[in-house]
Short mmCIF file of C-alpha atoms in Angstrom, two decimals:
data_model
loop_
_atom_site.label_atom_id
_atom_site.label_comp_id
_atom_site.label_asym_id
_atom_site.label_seq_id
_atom_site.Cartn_x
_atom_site.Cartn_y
_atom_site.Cartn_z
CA UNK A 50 -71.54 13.18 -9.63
CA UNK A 51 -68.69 10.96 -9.92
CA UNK A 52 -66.62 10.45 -6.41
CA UNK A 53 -63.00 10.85 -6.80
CA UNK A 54 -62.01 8.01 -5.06
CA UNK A 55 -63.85 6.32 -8.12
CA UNK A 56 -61.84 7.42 -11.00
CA UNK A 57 -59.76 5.02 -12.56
CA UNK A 58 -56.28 4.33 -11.96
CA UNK A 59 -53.48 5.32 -14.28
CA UNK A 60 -51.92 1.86 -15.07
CA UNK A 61 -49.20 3.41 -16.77
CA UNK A 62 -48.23 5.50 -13.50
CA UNK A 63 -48.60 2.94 -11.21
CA UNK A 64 -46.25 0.80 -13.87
CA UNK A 65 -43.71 3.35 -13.79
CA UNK A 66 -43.83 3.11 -9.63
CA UNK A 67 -43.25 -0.37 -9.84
CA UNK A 68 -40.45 0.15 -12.04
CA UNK A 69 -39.20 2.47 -10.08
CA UNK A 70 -39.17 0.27 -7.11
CA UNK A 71 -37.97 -3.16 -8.99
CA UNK A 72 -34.75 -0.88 -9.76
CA UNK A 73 -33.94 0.28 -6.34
CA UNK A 74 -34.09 -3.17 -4.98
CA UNK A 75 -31.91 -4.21 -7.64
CA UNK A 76 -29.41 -1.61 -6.62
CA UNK A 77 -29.69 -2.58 -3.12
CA UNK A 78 -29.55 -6.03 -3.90
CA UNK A 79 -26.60 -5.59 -5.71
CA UNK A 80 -24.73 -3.27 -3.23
CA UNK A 81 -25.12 -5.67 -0.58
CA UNK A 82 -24.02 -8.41 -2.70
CA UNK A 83 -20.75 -6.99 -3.36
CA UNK A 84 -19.86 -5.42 0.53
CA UNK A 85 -20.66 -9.19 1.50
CA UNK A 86 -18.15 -10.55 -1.58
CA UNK A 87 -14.88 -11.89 -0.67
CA UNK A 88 -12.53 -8.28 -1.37
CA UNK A 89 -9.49 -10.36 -2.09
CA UNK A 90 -10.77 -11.90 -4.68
CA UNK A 91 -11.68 -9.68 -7.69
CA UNK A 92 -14.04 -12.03 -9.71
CA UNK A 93 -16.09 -12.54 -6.84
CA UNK A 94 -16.85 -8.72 -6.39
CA UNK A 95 -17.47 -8.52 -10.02
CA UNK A 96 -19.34 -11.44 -10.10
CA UNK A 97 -17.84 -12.92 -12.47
CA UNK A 98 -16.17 -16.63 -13.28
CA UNK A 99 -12.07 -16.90 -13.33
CA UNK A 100 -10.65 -16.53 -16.99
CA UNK A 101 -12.98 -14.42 -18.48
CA UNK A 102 -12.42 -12.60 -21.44
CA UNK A 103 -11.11 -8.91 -20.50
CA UNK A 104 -14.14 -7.44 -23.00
CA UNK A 105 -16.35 -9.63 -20.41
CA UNK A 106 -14.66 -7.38 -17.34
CA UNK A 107 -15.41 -4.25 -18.98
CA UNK A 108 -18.63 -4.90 -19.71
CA UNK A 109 -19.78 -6.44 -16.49
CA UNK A 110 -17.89 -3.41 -14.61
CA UNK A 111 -19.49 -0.39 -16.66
CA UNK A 112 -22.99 -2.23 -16.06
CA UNK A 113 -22.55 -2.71 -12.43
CA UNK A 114 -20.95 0.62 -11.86
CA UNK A 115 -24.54 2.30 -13.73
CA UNK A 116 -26.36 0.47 -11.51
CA UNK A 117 -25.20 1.15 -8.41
CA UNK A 118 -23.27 4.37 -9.12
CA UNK A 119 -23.94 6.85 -5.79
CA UNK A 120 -25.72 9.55 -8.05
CA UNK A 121 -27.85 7.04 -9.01
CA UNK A 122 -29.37 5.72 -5.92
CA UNK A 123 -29.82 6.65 -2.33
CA UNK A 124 -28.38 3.83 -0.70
CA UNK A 125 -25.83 5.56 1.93
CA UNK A 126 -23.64 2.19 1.15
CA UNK A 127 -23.26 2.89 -2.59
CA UNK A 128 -20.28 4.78 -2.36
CA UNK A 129 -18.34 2.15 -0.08
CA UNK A 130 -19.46 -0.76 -2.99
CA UNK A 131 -18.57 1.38 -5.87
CA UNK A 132 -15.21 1.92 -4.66
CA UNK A 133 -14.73 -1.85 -3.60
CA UNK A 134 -15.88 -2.66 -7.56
CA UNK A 135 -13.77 0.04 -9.34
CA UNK A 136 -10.89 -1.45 -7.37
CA UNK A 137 -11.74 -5.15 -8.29
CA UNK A 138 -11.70 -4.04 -12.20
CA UNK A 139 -8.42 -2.09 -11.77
CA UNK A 140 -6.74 -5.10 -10.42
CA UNK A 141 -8.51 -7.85 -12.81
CA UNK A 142 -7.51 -4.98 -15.75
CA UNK A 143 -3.66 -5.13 -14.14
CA UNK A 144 -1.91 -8.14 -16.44
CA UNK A 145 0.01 -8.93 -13.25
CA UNK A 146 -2.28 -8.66 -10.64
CA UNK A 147 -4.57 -10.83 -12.10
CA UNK A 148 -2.10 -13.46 -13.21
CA UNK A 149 -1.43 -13.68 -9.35
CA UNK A 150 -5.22 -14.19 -8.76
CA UNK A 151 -5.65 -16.68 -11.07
CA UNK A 152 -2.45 -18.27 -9.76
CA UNK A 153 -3.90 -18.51 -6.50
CA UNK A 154 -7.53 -19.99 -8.08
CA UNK A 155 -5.57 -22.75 -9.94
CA UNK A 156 -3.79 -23.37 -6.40
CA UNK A 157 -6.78 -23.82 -4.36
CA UNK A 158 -8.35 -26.24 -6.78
CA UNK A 159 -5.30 -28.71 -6.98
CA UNK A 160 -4.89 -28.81 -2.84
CA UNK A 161 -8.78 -29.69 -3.10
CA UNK A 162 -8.52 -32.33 -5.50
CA UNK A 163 -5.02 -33.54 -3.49
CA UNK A 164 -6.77 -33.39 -0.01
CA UNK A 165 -9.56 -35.72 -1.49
CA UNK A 166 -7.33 -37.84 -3.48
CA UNK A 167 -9.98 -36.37 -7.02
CA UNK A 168 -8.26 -36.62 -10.44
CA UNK A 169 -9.40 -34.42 -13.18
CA UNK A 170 -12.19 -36.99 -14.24
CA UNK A 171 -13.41 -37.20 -11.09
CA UNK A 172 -17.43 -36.43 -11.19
CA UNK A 173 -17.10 -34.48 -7.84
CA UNK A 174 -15.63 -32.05 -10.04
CA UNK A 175 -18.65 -31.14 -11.92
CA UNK A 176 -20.88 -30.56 -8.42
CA UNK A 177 -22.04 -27.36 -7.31
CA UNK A 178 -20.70 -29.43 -3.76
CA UNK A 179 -17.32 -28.92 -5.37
CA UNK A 180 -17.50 -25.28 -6.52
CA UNK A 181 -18.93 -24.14 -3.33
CA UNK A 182 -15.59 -25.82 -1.62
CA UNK A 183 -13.24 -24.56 -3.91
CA UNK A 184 -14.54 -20.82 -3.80
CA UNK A 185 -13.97 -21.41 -0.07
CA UNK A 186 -10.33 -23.08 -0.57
CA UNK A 187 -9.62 -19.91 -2.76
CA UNK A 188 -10.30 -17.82 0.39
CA UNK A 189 -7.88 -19.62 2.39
CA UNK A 190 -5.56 -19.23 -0.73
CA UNK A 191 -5.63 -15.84 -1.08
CA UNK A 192 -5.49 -15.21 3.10
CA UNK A 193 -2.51 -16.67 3.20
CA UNK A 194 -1.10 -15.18 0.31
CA UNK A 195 -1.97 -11.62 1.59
CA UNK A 196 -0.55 -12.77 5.23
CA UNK A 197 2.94 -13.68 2.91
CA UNK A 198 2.84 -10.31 1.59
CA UNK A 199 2.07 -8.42 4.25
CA UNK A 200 4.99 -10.10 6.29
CA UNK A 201 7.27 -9.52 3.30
CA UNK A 202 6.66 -5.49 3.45
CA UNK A 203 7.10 -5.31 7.15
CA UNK A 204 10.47 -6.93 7.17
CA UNK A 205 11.53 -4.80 4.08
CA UNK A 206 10.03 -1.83 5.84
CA UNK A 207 12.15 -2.95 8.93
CA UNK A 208 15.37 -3.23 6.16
CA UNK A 209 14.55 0.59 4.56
CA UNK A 210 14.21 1.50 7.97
CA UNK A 211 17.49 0.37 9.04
CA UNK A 212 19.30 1.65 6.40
CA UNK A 213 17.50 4.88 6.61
CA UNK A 214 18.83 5.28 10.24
CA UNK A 215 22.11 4.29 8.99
CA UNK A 216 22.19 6.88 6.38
CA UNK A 217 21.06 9.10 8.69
CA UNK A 218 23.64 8.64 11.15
CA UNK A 219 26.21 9.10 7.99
CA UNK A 220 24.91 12.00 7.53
CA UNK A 221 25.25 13.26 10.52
CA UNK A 222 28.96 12.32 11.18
CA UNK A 223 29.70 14.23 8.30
CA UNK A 224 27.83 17.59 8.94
CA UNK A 225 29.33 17.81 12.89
CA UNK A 226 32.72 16.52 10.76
CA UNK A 227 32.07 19.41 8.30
CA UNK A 228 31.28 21.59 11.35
CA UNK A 229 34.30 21.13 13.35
CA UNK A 230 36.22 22.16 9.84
CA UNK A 231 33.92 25.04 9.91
CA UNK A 232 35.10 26.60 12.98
CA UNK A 233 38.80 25.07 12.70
CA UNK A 234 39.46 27.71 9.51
CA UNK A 235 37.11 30.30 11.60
CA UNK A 236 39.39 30.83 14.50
CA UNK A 237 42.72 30.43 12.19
CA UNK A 238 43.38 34.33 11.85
CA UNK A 239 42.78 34.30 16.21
CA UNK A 240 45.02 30.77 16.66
CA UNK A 241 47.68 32.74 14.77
CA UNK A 242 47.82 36.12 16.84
CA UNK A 243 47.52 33.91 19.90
CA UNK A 244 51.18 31.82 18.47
CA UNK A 245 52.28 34.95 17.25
CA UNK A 246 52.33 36.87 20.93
CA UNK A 247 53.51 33.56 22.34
CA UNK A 248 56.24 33.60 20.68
CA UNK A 249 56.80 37.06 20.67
CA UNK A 250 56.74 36.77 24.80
CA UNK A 251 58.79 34.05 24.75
CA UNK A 252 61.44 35.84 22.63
CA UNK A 253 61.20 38.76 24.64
CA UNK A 254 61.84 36.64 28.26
CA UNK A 255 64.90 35.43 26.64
CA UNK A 256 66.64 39.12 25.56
CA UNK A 257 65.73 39.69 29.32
CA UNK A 258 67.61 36.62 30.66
CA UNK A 259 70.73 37.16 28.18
CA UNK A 260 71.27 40.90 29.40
CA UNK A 261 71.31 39.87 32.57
CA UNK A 262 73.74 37.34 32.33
CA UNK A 263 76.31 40.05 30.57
CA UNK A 264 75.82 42.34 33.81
CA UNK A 265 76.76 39.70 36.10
CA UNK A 266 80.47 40.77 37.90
CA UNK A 267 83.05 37.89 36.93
CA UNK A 268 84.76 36.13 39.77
#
């Protein structure tokens, strides 16, 4: 009688395992390649070379996003690394945003090329040496670039917020302004009866004086 442990495997199964396996470390592998990818710059989290096509963005981002998708793998850092690549493809798919990007990219290559004195034709250009010091003059780039911006809003935060307080304090002058015309024309009617028995006294003090006078003996 055959022993069980004998039977023969099911390559197909055991295919499908590996399979199964290769694709989870790719998701991993890719998750972890885009939480470690620099955020500011877009390309980088898509993987992908400045001035591509925006047909090559799409593409890359649906692929990606498949891949590493949180209802499609257990990784509890998908959903962290999807978010970070839908937000790189919004901003690369953003005709301004990505202008700026690029801006920056084209930035960090000339102060490169300036700090070492390289000309276009240089053959340092062409070295991985080179692209590995660019990507990290980009970084700089866009650091300082976000540091810029990020002043900018503060002090026009600051400016709203001044003006806000000023408008506020308008506002305010106004309503107790308002107010005080408020209760002016609410005590009128009691103002009036108050004049009104004033006078009326005062009239009345004078009759008193006058009659008096006339009784007076002469001489």
């Amino acid at each position: 009688m055959a022993n069980a442990d004998d039977a023969p495997v099911d390559t197909r199964d055991a295919l499908e395992v590996l399979e199964s396996e290769a694709k989870e470390w790719d998701k991993d592998a890719e998750i972890d390649r885009i939480l470690k990818a620099f955020r500011l710059d877009a390309y980088a989290v898509l993987g992908l070379k400045p001035g591509v096509p925006e047909s090559d963005i799409k593409a890359v981002y649906r692929k990606k996003s498949l891949l590493i998708h949180p209802d499609k793998t257990k990784n509890p850092l998908a959903p962290d690394a999807f978010d970070r690549l839908k937000k790189a493809q919004t901003e690369l798919m953003d005709e301004k945003h990505r202008a700026t990007l690029d801006e920056a990219i084209a930035d960090a290559r000339m102060l490169l090329m300036r700090e070492n004195k390289w000309t276009v034709d240089s053959p340092e250009l062409k070295t991985a040496d080179f692209e590995r010091k660019w990507a990290d003059k980009t970084k700089m780039v866009l650091i300082d670039n976000e540091q810029r911006r990020r002043r900018q809003l503060k002090a026009q935060m600051q400016e709203e917020g001044r003006e806000q307080r000023k408008q506020d304090e308008e506002i305010e002058v106004r309503k107790r302004k308002r107010q005080h015309e408020e209760d002016w024309e609410a005590t009128r009617d009691k103002r009036i009866d108050s004049w009104r028995q004033f006078q009326k006294g005062k009239t009345g003090g004078d009759g008193d004086k006058k009659k008096k006078k006339k009784l007076k003996p002469i001489g």
